[in-house]
Coordinates of C-alpha atoms and ligand atoms in Angstrom, one line a residue:
X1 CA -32.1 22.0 -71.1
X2 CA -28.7 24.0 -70.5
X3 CA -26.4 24.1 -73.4
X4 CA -23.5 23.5 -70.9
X5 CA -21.6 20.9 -73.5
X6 CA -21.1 24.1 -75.7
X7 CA -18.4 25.6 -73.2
X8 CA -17.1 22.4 -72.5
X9 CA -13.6 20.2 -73.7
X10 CA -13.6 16.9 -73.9
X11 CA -11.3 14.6 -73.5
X12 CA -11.0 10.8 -75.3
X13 CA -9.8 7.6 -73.2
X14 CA -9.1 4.7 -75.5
X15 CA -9.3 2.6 -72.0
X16 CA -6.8 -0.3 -73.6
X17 CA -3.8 2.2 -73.6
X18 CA -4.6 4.8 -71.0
X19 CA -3.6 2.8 -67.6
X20 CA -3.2 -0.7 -66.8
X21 CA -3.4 -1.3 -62.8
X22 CA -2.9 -5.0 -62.7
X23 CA -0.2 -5.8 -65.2
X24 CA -1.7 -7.8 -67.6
X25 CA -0.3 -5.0 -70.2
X26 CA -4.0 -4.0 -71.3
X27 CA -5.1 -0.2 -69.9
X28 CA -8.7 -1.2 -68.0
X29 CA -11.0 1.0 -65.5
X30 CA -9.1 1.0 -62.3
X31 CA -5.9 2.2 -64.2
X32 CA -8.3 4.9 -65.7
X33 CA -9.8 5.9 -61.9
X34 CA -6.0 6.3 -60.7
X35 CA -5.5 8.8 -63.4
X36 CA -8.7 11.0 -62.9
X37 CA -6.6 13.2 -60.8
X38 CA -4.4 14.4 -63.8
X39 CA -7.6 14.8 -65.9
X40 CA -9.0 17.4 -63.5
X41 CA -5.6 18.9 -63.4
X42 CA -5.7 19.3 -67.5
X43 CA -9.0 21.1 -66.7
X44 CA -10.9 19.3 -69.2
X45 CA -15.3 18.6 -68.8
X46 CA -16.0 15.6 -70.0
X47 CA -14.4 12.2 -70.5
X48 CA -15.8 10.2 -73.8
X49 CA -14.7 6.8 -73.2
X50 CA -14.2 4.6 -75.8
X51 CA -16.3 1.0 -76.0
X52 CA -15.6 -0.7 -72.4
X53 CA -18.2 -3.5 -73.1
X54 CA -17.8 -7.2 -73.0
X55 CA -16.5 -7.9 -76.5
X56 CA -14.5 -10.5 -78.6
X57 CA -12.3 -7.6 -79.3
X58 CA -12.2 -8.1 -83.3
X59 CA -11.9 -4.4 -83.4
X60 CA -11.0 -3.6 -80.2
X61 CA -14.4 -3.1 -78.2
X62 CA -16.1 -1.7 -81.4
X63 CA -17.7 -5.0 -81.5
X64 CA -19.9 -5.6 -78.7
X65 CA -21.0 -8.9 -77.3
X66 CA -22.9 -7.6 -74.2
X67 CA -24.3 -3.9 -73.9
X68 CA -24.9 -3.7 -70.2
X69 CA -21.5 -5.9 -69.3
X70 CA -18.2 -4.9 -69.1
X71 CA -15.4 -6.4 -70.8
X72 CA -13.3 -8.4 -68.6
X73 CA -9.7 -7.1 -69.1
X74 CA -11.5 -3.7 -68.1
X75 CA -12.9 -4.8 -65.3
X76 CA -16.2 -5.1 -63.3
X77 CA -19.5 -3.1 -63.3
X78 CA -18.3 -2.2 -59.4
X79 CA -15.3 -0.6 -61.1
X80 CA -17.6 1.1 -63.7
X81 CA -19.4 2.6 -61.1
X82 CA -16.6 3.8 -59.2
X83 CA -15.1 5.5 -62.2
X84 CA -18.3 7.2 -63.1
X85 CA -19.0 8.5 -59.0
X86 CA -15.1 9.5 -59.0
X87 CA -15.7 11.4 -62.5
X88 CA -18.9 13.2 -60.7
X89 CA -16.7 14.3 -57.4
X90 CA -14.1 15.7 -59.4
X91 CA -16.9 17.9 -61.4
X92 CA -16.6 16.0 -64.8
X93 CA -19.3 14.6 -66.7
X94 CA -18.6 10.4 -68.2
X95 CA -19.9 10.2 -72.6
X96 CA -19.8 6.1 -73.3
X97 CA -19.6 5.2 -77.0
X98 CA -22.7 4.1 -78.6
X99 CA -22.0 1.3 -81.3
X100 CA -25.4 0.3 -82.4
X101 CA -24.6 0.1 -86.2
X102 CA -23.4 -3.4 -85.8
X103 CA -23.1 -5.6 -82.8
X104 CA -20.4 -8.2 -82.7
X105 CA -21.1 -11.8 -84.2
X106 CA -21.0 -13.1 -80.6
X107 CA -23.7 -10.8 -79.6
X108 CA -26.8 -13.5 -78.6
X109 CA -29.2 -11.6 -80.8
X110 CA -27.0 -12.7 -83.9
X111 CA -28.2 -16.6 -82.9
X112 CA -31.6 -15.5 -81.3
X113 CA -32.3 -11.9 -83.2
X114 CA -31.7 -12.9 -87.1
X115 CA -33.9 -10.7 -88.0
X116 CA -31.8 -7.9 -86.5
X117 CA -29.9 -8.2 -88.9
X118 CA -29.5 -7.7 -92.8
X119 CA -29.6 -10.8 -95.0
X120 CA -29.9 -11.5 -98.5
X121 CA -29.6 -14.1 -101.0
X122 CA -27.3 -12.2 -103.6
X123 CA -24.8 -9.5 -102.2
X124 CA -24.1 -7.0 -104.0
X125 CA -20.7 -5.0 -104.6
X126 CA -20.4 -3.3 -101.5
X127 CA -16.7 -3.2 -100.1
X128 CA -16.1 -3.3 -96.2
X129 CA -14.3 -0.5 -94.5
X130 CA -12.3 -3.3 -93.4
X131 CA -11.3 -4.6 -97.0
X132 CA -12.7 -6.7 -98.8
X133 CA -16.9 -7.7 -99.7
X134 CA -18.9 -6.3 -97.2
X135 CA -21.2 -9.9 -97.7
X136 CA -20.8 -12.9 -95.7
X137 CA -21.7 -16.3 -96.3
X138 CA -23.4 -17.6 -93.4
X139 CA -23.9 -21.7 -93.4
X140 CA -26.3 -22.4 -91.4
X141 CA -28.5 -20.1 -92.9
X142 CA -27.1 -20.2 -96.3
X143 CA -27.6 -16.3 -96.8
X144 CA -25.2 -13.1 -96.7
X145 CA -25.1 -10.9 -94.0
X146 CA -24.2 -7.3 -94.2
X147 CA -20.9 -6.0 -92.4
X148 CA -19.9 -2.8 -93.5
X149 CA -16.8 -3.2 -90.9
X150 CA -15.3 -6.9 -89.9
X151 CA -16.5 -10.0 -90.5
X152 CA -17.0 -10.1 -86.8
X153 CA -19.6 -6.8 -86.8
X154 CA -22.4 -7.8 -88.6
X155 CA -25.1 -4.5 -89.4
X156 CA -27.8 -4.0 -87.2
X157 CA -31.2 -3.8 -89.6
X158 CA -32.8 -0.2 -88.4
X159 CA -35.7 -0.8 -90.4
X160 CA -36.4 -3.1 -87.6
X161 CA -38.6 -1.7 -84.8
X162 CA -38.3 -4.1 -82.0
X163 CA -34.6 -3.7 -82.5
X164 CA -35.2 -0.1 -81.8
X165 CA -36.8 -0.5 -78.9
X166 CA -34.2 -2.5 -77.5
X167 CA -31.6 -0.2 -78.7
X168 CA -33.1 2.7 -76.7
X169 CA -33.8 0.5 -73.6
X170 CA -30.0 0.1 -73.5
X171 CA -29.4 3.5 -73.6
X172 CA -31.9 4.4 -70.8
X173 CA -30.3 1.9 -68.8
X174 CA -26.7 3.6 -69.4
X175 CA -28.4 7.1 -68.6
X176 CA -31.1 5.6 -65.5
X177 CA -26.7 4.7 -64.2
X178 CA -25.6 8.3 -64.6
X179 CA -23.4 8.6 -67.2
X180 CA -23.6 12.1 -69.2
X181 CA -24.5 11.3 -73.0
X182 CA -23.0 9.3 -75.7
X183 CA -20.3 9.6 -78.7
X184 CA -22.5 7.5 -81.6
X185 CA -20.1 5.5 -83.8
X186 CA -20.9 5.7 -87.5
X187 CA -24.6 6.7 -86.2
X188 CA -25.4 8.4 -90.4
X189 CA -24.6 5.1 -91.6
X190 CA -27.8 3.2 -89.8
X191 CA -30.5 3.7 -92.3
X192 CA -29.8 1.7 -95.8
X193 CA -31.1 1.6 -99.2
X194 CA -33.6 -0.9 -99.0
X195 CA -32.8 -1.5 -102.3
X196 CA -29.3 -2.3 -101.6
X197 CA -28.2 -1.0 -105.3
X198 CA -24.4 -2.0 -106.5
X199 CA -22.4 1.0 -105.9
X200 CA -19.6 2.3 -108.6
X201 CA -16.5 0.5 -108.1
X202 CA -18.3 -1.4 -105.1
X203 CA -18.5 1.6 -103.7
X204 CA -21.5 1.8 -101.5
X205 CA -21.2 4.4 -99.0
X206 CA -24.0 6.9 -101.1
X207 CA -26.6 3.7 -100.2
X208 CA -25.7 4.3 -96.6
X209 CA -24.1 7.5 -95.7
X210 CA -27.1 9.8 -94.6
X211 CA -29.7 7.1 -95.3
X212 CA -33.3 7.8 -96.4
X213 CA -34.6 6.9 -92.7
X214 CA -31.4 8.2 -90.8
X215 CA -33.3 11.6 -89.7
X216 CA -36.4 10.0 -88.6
X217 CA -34.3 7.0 -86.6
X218 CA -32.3 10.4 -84.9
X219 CA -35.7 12.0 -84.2
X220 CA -37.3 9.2 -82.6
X221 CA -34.5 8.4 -80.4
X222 CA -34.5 11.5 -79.4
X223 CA -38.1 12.0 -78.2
X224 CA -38.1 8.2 -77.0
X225 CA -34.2 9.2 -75.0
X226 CA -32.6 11.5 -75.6
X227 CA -34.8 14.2 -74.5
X228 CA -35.5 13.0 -71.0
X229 CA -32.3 13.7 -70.0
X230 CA -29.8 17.0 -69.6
X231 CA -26.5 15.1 -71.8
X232 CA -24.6 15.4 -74.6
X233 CA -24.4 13.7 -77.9
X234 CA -21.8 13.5 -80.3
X235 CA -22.4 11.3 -84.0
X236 CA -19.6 9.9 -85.9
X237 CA -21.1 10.9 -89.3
X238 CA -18.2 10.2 -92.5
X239 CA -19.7 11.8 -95.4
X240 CA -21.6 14.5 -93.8
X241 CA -21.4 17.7 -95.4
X242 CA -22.6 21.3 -93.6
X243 CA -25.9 20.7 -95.5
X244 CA -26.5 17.5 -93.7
X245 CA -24.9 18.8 -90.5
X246 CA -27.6 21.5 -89.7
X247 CA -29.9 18.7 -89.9
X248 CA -28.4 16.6 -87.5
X249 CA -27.3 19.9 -85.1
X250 CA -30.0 21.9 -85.5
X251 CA -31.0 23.3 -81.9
X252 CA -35.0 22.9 -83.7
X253 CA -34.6 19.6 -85.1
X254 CA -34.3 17.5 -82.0
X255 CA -31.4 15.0 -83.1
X256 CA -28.4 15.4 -81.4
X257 CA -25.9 18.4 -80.4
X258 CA -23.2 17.7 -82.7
X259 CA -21.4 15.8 -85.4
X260 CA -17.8 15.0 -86.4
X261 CA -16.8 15.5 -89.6
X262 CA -14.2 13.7 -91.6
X263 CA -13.7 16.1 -94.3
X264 CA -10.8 18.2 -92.8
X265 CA -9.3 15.1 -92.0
X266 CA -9.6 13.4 -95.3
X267 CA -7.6 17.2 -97.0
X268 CA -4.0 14.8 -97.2
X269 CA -5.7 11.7 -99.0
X270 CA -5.5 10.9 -103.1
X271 CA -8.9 10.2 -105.1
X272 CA -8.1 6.3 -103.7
X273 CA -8.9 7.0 -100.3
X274 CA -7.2 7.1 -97.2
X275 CA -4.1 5.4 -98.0
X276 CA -3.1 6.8 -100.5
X277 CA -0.9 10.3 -99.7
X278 CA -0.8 13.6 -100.5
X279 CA 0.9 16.8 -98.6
X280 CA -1.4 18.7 -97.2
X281 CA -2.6 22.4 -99.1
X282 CA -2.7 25.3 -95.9
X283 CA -5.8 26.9 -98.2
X284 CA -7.6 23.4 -98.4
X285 CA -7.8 23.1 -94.7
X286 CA -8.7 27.0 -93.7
X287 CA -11.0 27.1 -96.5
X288 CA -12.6 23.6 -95.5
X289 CA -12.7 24.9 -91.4
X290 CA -14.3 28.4 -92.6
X291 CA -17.1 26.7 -94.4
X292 CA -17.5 24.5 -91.4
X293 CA -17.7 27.6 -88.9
X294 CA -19.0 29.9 -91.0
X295 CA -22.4 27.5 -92.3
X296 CA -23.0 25.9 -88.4
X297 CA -22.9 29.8 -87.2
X298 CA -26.4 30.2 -85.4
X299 CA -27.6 27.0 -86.9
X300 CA -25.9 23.9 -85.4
X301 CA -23.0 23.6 -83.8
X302 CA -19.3 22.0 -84.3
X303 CA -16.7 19.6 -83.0
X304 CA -13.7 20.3 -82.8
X305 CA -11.0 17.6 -83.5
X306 CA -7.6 16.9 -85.0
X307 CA -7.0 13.5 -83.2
X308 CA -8.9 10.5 -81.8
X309 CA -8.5 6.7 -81.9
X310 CA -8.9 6.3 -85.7
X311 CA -6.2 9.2 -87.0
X312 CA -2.3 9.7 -87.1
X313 CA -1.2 12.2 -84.8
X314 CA -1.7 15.5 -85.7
X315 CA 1.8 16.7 -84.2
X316 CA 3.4 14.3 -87.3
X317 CA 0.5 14.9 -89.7
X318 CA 0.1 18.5 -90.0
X319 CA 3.2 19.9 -87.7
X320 CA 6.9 18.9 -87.1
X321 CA 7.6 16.3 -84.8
X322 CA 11.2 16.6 -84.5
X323 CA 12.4 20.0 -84.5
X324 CA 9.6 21.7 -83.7
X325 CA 7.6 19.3 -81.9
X326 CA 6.7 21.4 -78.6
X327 CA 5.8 24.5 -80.9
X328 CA 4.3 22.6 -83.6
X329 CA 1.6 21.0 -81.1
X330 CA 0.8 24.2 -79.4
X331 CA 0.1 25.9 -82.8
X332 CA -2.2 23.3 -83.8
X333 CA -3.9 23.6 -80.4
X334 CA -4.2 27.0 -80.5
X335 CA -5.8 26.8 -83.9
X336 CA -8.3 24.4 -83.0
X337 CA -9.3 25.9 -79.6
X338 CA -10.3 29.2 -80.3
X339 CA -12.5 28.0 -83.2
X340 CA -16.7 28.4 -82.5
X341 CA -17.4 24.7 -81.1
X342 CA -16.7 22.0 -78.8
X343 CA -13.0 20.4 -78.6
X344 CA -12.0 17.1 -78.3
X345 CA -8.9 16.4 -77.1
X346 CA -7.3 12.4 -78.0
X347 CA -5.3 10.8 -74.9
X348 CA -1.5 11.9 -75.3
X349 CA -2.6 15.1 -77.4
X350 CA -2.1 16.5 -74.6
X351 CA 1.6 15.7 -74.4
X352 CA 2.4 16.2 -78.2
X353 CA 2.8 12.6 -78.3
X354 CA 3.7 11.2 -82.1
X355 CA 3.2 8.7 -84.7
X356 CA 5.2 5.6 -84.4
X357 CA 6.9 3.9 -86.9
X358 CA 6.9 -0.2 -86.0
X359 CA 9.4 -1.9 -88.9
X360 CA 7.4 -4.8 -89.5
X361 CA 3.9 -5.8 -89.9
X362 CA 4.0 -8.2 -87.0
X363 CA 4.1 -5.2 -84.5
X364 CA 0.3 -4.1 -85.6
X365 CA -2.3 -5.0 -84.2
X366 CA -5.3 -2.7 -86.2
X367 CA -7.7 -5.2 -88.1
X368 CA -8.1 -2.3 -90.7
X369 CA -4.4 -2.0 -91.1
X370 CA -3.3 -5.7 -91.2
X371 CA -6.4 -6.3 -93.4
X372 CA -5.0 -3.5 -95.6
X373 CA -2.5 -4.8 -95.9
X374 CA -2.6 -8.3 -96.5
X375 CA -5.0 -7.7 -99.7
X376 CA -2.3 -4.9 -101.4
X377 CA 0.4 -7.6 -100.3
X378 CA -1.5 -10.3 -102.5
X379 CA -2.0 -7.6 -105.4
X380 CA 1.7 -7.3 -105.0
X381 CA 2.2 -4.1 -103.8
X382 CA 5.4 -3.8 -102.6
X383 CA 6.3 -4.6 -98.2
X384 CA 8.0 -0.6 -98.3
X385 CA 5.4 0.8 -100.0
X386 CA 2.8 -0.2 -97.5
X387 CA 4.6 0.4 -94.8
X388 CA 5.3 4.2 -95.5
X389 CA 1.3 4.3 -95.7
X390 CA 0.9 2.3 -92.2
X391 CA 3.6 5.0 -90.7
X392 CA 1.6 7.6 -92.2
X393 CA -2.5 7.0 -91.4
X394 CA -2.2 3.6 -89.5
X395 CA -5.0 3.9 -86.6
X396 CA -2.1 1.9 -84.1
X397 CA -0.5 5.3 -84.9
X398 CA -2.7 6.6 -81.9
X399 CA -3.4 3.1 -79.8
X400 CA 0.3 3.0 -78.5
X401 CA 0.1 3.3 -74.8
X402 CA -0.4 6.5 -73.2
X403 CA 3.3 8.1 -72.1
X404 CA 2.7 8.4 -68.1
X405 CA 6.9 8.7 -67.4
X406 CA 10.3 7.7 -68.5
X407 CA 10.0 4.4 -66.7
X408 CA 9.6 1.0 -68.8
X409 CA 6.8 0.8 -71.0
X410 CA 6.1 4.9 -70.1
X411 CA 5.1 3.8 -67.0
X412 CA 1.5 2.4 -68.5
X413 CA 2.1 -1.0 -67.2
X414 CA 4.0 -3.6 -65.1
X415 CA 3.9 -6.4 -67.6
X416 CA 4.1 -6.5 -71.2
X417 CA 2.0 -4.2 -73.2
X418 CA -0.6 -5.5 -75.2
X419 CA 1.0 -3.1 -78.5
X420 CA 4.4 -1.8 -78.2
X421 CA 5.3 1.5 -76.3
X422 CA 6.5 4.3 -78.9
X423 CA 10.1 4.0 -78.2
X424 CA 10.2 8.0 -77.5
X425 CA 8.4 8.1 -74.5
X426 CA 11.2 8.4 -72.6
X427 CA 11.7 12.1 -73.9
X428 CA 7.7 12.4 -74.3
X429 CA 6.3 12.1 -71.5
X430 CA 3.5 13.3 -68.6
X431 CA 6.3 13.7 -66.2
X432 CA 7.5 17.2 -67.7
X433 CA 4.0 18.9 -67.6
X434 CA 4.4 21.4 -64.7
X435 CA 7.0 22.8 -66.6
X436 CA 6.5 26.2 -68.0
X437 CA 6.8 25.4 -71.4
X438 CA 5.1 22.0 -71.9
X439 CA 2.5 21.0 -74.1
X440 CA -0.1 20.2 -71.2
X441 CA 0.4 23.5 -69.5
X442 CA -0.2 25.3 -72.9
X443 CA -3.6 23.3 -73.1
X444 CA -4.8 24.0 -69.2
X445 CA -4.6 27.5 -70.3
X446 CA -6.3 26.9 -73.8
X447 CA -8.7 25.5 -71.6
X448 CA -9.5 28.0 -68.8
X449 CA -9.9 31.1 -71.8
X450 CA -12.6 28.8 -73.0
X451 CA -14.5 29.3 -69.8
X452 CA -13.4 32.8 -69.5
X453 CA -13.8 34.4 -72.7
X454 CA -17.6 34.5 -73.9
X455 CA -16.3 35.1 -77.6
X456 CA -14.5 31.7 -77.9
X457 CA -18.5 30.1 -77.6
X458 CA -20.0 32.6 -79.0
X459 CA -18.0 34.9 -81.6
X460 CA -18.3 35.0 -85.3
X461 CA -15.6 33.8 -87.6
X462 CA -13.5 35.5 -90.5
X463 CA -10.8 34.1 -92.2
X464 CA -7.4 36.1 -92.9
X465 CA -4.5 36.1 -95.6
X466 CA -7.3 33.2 -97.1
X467 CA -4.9 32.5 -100.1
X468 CA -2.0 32.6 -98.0
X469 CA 0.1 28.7 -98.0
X470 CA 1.5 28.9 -94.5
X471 CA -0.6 30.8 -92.4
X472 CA -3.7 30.2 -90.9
X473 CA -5.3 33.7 -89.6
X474 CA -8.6 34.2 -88.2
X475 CA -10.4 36.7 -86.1
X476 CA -13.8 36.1 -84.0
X477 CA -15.6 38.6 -82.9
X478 CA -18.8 39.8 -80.7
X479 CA -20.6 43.1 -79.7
X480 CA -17.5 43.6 -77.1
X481 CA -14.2 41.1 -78.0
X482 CA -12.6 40.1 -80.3
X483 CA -10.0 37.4 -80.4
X484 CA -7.0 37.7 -84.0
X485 CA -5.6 34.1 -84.1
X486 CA -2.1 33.5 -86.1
X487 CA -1.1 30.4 -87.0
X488 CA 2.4 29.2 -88.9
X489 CA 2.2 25.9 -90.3
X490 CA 5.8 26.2 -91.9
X491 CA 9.3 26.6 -90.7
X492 CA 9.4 30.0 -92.3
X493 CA 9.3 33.1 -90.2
X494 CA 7.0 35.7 -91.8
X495 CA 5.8 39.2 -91.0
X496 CA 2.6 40.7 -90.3
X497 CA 1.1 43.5 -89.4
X498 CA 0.3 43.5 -85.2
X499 CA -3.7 43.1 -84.9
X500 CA -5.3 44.8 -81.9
X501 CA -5.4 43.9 -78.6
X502 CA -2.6 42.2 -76.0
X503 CA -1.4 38.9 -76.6
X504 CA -3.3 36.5 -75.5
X505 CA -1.6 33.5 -75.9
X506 CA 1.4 32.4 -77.5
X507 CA 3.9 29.2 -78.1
X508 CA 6.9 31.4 -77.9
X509 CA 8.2 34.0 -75.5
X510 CA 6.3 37.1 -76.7
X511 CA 8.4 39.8 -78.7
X512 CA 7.9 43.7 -78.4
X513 CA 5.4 44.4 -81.2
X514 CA 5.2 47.8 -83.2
X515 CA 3.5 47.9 -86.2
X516 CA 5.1 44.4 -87.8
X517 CA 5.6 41.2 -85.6
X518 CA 7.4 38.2 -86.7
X519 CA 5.8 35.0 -86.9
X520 CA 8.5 32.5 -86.4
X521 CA 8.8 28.6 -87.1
X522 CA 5.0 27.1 -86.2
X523 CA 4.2 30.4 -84.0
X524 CA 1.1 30.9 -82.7
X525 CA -0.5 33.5 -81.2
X526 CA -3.6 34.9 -80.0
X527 CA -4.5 39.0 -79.7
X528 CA -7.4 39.5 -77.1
X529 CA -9.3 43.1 -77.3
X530 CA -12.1 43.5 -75.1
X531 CA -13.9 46.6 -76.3
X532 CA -13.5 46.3 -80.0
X533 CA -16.2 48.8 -80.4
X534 CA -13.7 51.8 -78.8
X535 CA -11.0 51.0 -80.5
X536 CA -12.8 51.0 -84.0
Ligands
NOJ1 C1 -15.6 4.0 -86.0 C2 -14.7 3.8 -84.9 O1 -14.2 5.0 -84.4 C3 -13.7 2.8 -85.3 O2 -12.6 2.7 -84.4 C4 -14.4 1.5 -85.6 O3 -13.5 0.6 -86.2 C5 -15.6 1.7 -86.6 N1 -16.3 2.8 -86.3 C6 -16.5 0.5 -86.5 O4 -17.1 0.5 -85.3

């Protein structure tokens, strides 16, 4: 099999706010097939579509009713089909998202399939994700069943092998259609305890994350699926470390090709978890990337990601998105793109599209934020208090719709949008992108280098200036290039010494460089020397 997915970018739809064609206000397939043009324009490989099966939406298509139908406000299998032959004749490749952790509760195995599912007589402490016991009561068979997420999304019971066999039927179906590979939700969480010990503080993530079976499940999809076909695969894994990441990645381990990690993005969190804030340390995040690059070098393989459906957006998390918007997104582009792995880029990313700050509840629509929410509410934590953290790491953060013009509602629908439209759109927008200086032309030709430059794939990594608070600095390097990657993350301009090579890239207009360059406010900008060897 090629290893084509290792020079490839990939870009995330969250179908409900990318493009709605028929004004019901919800984004769906035909919206999505109107916009492949400007995909291929961006440049980018492979689209990873976010759930487009039938579902209740409890948690917005992560809770699936019907694997092989799609969900009406999407559209039609016809539609489906179109959208995958129009992704093919523009030269892409179509990733679907795998959610077979849980199902939805209106999926007919959870009537016909019990035992598909986990049940027991006592629950223990586990929390859910979604707040609250991860146990619930179930009538008519007086037991608990296990849902690590909603109420609505009970867990599938691995341990299970006709369920497995089902599970990998589905997907064959999916592949026998075309599509290119798969983006596994939670897929380190499948294999549990079978003890199902209490966790501390009804914690139980260490009963579930990286499981005792979880490599063995990976392995045997693989040889029953996975092999048989040339695609790409992609796990959501929270809690996996390097360790467990060359397991999973390992070219000689036949699981899958890559992982995402969550521990860059958990660097701005307190000890209480993901609401609770803290700034962000520079040295935290280049020391956490360098372990990531330095550990999968040779022996597994990255993804690369600051954004996606589930995170703030990175231009308000770690840039400035009011002054320095347009330079802040570059930087943080260039700084993930020349890194040794495959990028993901989220919807509107793209665009340096922001955070949004809705001023009351009633305007969210996330089941883990109003969930969050209304259990501090009745421990009495304070309406402002919560609110700052919902500005801050709210997933609607990234699920406003996707900022097509200056038109009303961004040009995303005729009707009325199913979540409000970030009120900026009409200065952020998709209609400014053949402009010199926009964030999307900055990321075609972040892009096209990646197919150019062999060292982006294949280079090592070395950190620079590693104790340094505001800059991130890197080189990689082969035989024969070598690539020196500056990065401000502060308003503070700052002098370096001038690295070999041209420039590259940049997100300002380059300067005339001696010895000493200045770095000014969020500069970036990339060196390129092409026979390192000579100039040594
Ligand atoms: C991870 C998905 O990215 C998120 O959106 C979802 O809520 C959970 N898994 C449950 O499927």
């Amino acid at each position: 099999m090629t290893e084509w997915w290792k020079k490839a970018v990939v870009y995330q739809i969250y179908p409900r706010s990318f493009m709605d064609s028929n004004g019901d206000g919800i984004g769906d397939i035909q919206g999505i097939i109107s916009k492949l043009d400007y995909l291929a324009e961006l440049g980018v490989d492979v689209l990873w579509l976010s759930p487009v099966y039938d579902s209740p939406n409890d948690d917005n298509g992560y809770d699936i009713r019907d694997y092989q139908k799609i969900m009406q406000e999407f559209g039609t299998m016809d539609d489906f089909d179109r959208m995958l032959e129009g992704v093919h004749e523009r030269g892409m490749r179509l990733v679907m998202d795998l959610v077979v952790n849980h199902t939805s509760d209106e999926h007919n195995w959870f009537t016909e399939r019990p035992d598909y599912y986990i049940w027991k007589n006592q629950p223990n402490n586990w929390r859910s994700f979604f707040s609250g016991s991860a146990w619930q009561f179930d009538e008519k068979r007086q037991q608990y069943y296990l849902h690590l997420f909603s109420k609505k999304q009970p867990d599938l019971n691995w341990e299970n092998e006709e369920l497995r066999s089902e599970v990998y039927q589905m997907m064959r179906w999916w592949l026998d259609k075309g599509v290119d590979g798969f983006r596994m939700d939670v897929i380190n969480m499948i294999s549990k305890d079978q003890n199902f010990p209490d966790g501390i503080n009804g914690d139980g993530t260490p009963h579930f994350f990286n499981g005792p079976r979880v490599h063995e499940f990976l392995q045997e999809m693989n040889e029953k699926v996975l092999s048989d076909y040339d695609i790409v695969t992609v796990g959501e894994m929270p809690g996996a470390a390097t360790e467990d990441a060359k397991l999973y990645t390992g070219p000689w381990r036949n699981e899958l090709n890559m992982i995402f990690t969550f521990e860059h993005m958990n660097l701005d969190q307190g000890p209480s978890g993901k609401w609770e804030l803290q700034p962000l340390h520079l040295p935290d995040l280049k020391e956490n990337l360098e372990k990531w690059q330095v550990e999968l070098f040779e022996k597994g393989w990255n993804s690369l990601y600051w954004n996606n459906h589930d995170q703030p957006r990175i231009v308000s998390r770690f840039g400035n998105d009011g002054k320095y918007r347009k330079q802040s997104a570059k930087m943080l582009a260039t700084c993930l793109h020349f890194l040794q792995g495959t990028p993901y880029i989220y919807q509107g990313e793209e665009l340096g599209m922001t955070n949004v700050a809705f001023m009351s509840i009633d305007d969210y629509q996330d089941i883990e934020t109003l969930n969050m929410y209304k259990e501090k509410r009745a421990q009495g934590v304070a309406d402002e208090e919560l609110m700052k953290a919902i500005h801050a790491k709210g997933r609607d953060n990234a699920r406003t719709p996707m900022h097509w013009d200056a038109s009303e509602n961004a040009g995303f629908t005729k009707g009325q949008p199913w979540i409000s439209v970030n009120p900026n759109y009409t200065e952020i927008n998709a209609q400014d992108r053949h402009e010199e200086d926009s964030v999307f032309s900055y990321y075609q030709k972040l892009i096209t280098f990646r197919k150019d430059l062999p060292v982006i794939t294949e280079g090592n990594f070395e950190l620079l200036y590693r104790e340094d608070e505001e800059i991130f600095a890197y080189t990689r390097k082969t035989a024969d290039e070598q690539l020196t990657v500056y990065c401000n993350f502060s308003e503070t301009p700052r002098e370096l010494p001038v690295p070999k090579g041209r420039v590259l890239i940049g997100n300002y207009p380059p300067q005339e460089h001696r010895d000493a360059m200045q770095l000014r406010a969020y500069e970036a900008v990339c060196f390129y020397d092409n026979d390192s060897k000579m100039n040594e």
